[in-house]
mmCIF file of C-alpha atoms in Angstrom:
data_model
loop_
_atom_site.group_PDB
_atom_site.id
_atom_site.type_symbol
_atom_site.label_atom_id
_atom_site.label_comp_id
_atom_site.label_asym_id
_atom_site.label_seq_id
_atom_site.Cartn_x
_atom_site.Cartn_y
_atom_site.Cartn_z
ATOM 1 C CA UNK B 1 109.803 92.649 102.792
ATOM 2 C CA UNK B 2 106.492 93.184 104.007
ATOM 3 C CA UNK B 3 104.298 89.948 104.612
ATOM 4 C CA UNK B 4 101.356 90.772 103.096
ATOM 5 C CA UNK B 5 97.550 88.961 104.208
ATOM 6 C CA UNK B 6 94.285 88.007 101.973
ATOM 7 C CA UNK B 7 91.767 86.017 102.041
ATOM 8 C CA UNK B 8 91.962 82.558 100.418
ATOM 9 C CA UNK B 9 88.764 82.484 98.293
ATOM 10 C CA UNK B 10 86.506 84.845 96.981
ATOM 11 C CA UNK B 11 83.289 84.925 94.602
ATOM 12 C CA UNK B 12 81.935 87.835 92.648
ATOM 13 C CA UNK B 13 79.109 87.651 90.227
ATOM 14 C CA UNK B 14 79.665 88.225 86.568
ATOM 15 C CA UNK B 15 79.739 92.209 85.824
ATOM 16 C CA UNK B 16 79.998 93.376 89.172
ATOM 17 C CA UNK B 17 82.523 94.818 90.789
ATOM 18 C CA UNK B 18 85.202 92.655 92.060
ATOM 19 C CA UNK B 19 87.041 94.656 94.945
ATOM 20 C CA UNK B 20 90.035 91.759 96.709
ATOM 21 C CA UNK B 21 91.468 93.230 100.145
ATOM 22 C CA UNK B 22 94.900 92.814 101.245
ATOM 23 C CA UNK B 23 96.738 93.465 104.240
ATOM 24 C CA UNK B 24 100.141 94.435 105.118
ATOM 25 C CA UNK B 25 100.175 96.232 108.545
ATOM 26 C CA UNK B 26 104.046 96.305 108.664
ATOM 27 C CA UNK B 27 104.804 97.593 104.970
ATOM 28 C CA UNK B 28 107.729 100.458 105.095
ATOM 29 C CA UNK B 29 107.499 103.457 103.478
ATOM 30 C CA UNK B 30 109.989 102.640 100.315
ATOM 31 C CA UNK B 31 108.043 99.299 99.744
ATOM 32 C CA UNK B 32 105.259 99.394 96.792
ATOM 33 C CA UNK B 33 102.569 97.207 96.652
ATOM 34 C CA UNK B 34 102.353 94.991 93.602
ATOM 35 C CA UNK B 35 99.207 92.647 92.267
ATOM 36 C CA UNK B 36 99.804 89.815 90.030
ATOM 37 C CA UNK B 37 97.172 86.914 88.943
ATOM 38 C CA UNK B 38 98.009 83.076 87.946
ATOM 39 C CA UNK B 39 95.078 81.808 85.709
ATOM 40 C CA UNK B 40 95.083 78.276 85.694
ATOM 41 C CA UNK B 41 98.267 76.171 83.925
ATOM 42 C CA UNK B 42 99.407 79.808 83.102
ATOM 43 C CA UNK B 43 102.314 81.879 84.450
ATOM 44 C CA UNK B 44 101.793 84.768 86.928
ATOM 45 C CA UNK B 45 100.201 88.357 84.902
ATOM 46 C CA UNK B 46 101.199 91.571 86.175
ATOM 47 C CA UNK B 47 98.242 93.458 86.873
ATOM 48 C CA UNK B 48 99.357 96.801 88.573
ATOM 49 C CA UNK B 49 101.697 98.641 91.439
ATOM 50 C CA UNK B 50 101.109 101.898 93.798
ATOM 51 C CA UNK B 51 103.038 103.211 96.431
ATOM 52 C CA UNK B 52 100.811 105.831 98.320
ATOM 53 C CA UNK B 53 98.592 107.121 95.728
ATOM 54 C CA UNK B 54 95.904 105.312 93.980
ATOM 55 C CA UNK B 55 96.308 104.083 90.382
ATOM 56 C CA UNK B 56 94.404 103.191 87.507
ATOM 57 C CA UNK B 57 95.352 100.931 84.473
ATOM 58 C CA UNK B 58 93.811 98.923 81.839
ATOM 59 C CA UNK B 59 92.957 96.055 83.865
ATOM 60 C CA UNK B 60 92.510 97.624 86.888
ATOM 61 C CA UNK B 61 92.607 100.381 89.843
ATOM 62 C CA UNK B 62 94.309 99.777 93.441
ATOM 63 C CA UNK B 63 93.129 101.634 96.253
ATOM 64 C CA UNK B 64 96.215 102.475 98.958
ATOM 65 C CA UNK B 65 94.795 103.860 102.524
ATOM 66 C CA UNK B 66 96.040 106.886 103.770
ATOM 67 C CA UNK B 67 98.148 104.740 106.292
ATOM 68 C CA UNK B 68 99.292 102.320 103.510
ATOM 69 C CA UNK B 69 98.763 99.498 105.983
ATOM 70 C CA UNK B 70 95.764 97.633 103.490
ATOM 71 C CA UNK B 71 94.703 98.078 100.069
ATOM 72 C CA UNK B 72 92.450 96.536 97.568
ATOM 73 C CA UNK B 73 92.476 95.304 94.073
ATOM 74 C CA UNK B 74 88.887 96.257 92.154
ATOM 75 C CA UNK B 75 88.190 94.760 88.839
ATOM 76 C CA UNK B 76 85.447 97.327 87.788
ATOM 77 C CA UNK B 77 83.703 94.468 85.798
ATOM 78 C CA UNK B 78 84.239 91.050 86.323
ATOM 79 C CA UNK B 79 84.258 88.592 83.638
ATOM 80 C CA UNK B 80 84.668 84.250 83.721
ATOM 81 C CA UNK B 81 88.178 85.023 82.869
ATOM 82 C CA UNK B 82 88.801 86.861 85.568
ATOM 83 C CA UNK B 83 89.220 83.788 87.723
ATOM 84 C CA UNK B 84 92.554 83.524 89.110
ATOM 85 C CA UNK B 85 94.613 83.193 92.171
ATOM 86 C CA UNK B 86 95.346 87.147 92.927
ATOM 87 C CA UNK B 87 98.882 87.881 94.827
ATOM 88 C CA UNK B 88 99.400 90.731 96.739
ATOM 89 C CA UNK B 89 103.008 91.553 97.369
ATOM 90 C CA UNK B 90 104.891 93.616 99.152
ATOM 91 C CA UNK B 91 107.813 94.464 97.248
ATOM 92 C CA UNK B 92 110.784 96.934 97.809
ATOM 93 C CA UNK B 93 112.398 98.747 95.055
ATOM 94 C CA UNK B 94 116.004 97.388 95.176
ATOM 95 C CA UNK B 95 114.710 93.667 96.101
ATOM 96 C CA UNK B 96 114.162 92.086 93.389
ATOM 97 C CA UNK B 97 112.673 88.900 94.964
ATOM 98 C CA UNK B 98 109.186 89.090 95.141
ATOM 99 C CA UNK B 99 107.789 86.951 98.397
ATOM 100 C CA UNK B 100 104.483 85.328 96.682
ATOM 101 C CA UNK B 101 101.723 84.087 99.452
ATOM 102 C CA UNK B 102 99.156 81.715 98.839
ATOM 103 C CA UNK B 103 96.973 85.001 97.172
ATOM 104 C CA UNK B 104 93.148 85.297 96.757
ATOM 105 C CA UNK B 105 90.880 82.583 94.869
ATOM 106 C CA UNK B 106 88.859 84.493 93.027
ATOM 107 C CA UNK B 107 85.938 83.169 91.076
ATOM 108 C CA UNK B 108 83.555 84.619 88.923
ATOM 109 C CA UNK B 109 80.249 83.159 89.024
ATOM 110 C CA UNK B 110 77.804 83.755 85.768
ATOM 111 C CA UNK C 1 101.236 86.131 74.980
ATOM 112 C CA UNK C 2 103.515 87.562 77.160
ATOM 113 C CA UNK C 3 106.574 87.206 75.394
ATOM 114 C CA UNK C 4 108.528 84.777 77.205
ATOM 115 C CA UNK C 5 108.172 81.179 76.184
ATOM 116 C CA UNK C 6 108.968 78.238 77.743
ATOM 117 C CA UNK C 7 109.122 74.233 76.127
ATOM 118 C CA UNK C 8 108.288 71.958 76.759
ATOM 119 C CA UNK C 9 104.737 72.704 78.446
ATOM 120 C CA UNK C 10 105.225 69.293 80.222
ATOM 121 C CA UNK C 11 107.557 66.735 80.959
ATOM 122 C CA UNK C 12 107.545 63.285 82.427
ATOM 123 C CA UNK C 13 110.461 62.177 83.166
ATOM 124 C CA UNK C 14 112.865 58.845 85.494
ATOM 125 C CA UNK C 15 114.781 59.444 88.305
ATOM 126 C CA UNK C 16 117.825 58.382 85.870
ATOM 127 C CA UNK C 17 117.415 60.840 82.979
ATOM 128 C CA UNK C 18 118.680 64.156 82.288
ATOM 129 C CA UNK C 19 116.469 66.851 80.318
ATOM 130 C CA UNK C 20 116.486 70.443 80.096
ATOM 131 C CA UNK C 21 113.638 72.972 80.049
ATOM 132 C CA UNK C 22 114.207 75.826 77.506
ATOM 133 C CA UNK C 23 112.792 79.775 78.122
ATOM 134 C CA UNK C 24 112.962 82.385 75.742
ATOM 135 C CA UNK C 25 112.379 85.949 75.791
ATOM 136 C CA UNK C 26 111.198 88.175 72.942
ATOM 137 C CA UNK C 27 111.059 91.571 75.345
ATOM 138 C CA UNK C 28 114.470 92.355 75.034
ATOM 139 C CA UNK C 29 114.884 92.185 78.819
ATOM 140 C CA UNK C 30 118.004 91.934 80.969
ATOM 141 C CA UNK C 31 117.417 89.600 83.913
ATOM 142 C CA UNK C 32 115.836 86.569 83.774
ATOM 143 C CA UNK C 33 114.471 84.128 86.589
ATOM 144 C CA UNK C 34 113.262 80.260 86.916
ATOM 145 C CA UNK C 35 110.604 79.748 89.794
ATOM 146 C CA UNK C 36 109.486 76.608 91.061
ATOM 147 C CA UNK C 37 105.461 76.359 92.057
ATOM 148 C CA UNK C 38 104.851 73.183 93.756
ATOM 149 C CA UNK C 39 101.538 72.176 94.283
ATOM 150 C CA UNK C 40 99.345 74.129 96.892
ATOM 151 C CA UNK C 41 102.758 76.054 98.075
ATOM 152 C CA UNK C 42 104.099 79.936 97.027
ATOM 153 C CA UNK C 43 106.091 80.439 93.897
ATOM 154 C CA UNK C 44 110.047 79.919 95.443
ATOM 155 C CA UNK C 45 112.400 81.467 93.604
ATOM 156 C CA UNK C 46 115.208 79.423 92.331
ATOM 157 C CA UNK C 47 117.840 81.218 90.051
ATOM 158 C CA UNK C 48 118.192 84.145 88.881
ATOM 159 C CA UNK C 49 120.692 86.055 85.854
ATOM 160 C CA UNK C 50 121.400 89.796 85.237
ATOM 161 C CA UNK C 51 123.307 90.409 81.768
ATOM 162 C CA UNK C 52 123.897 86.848 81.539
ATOM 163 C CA UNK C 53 125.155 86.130 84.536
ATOM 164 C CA UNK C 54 123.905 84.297 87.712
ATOM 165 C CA UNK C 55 123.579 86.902 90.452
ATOM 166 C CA UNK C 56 121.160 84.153 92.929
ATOM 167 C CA UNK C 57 121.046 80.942 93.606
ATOM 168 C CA UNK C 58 118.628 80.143 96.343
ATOM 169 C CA UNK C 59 120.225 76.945 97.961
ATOM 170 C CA UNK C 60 118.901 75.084 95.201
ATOM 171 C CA UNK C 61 120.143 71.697 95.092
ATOM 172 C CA UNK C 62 122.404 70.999 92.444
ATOM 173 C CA UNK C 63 120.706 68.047 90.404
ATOM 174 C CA UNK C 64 119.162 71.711 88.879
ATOM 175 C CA UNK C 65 121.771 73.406 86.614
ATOM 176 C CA UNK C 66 121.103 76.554 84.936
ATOM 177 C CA UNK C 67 122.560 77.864 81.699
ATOM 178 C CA UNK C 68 121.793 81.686 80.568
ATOM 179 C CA UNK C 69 124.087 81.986 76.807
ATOM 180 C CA UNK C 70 122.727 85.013 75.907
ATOM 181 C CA UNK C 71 119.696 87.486 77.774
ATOM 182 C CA UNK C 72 117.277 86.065 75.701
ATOM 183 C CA UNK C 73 117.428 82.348 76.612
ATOM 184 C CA UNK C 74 117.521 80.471 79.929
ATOM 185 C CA UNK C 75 118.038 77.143 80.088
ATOM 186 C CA UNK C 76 117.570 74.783 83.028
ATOM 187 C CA UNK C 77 119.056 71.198 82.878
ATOM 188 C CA UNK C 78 117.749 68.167 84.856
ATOM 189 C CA UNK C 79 119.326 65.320 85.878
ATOM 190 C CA UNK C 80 118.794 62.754 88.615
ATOM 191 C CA UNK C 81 115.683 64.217 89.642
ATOM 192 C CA UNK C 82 113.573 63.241 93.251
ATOM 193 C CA UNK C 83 109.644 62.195 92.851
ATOM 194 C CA UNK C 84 109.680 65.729 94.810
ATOM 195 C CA UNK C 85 110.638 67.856 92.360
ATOM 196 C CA UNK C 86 107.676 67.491 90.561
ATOM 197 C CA UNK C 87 106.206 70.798 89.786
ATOM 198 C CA UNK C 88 105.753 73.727 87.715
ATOM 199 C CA UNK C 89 108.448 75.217 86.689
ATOM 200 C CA UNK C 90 108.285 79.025 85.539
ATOM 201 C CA UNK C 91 110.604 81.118 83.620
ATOM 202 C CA UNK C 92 109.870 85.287 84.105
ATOM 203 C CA UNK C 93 111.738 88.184 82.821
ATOM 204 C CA UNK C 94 112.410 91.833 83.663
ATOM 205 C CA UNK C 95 113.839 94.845 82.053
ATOM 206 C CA UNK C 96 116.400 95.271 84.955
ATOM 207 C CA UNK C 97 117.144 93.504 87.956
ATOM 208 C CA UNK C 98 115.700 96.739 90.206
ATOM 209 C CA UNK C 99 111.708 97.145 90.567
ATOM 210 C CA UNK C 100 110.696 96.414 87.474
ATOM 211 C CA UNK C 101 107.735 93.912 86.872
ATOM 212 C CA UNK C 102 108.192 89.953 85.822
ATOM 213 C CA UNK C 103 106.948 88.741 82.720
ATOM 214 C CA UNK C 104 106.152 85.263 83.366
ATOM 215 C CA UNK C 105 105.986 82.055 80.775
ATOM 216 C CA UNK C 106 103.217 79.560 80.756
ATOM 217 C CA UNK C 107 105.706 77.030 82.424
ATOM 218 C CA UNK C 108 106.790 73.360 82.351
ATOM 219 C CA UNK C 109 104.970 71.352 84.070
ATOM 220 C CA UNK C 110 107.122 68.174 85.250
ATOM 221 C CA UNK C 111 106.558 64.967 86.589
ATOM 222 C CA UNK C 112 109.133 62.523 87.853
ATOM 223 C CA UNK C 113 108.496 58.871 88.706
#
């Protein structure tokens, strides 16, 4: 699998935009890029997938370059419980063992 | 709620004792999986079952025993434990063992003195 880099801490003021980058300069093509969050003394929450094309849920939209090398999580508008630890994982489709990082810090700041 | 709980949310337990964390799934999923998150590491997974039975079992040492009777319930049974082994101690599901995403539980969170 694809190691996959972010930063370890990020802040983003209430209702704004929260846009968390990730890396993963040696992803291959069949491998899709997953986003979870661990709120604190909770279990890991799926938050959304892509392979090459961008997508848009409920929670939130990933952005995939053209090159699928980085890609970034945006949470359109940030709330207090939107801080988490943020993976982002490179995963392929017939391994099921996810490699987890360290993931993103993220906290929202009233 | 995610539908998969675990009990107990935490656990102290001796270096003598045996216990066993309990996960249950209400998704009517087909694999199931128990992580260990120690404390400032990555999520390592441990074991993991497909239609009941164990298809992984990464090196874990075997003071850790799982038990899957059925594909709703995972059981993992402690006994003669290390101060080390302290940790969090997650319980996920998926539809199928291929690509799908993990539910995860809240977690036990152990202690062992």
């Amino acid at each position: 699998d694809a190691k996959t880099t972010q930063p370890p801490s990020m802040d983003c003021a209430e209702g704004r935009a929260a846009n968390l980058p990730c890396n993963h300069s040696t992803i291959s093509g069949n491998e899709y890029v997953y986003w979870y969050r661990q709120i604190h003394s909770q279990g890991p929450q799926y938050i959304i997938h892509g392979l090459k094309n961008n997508e848009t849920n409920e929670m939130a939209s990933l952005i995939i370059t053209e090159d699928r090398k980085s890609s970034t999580l945006i949470l359109p508008h940030a709330t207090l419980r939107d801080t988490a630890v943020y993976y982002c994982i490179a995963f392929m489709d017939s391994n099921y063992q996810l490699i987890w990082g360290a993931g993103t810090k993220l906290i929202i700041k009233p | 709620e995610t539908g998969v709980t675990q009990t107990p949310r935490h656990l102290v337990m001796g270096m003598t004792n045996k216990k066993s964390l309990k996960c249950e799934q209400h998704l009517g999923h087909n694999a199931m999986y128990w992580y260990k998150q120690s404390a400032k590491k990555p999520l390592e997974l441990m074991f993991v079952y497909n239609f009941k039975e164990q298809t992984e079992n990464n090196s874990v040492p075997s003071r850790f025993s799982p038990e899957c009777p059925n594909s709703s319930h995972l059981f993992l049974h402690l006994h003669t434990l290390q101060p080390e082994d302290s940790a969090l101690y997650l319980c996920a599901s998926s539809q199928d063992l291929w690509g799908e995403k993990l539910f995860f539980g809240s977690g036990t969170q152990l202690s062992v003195l």
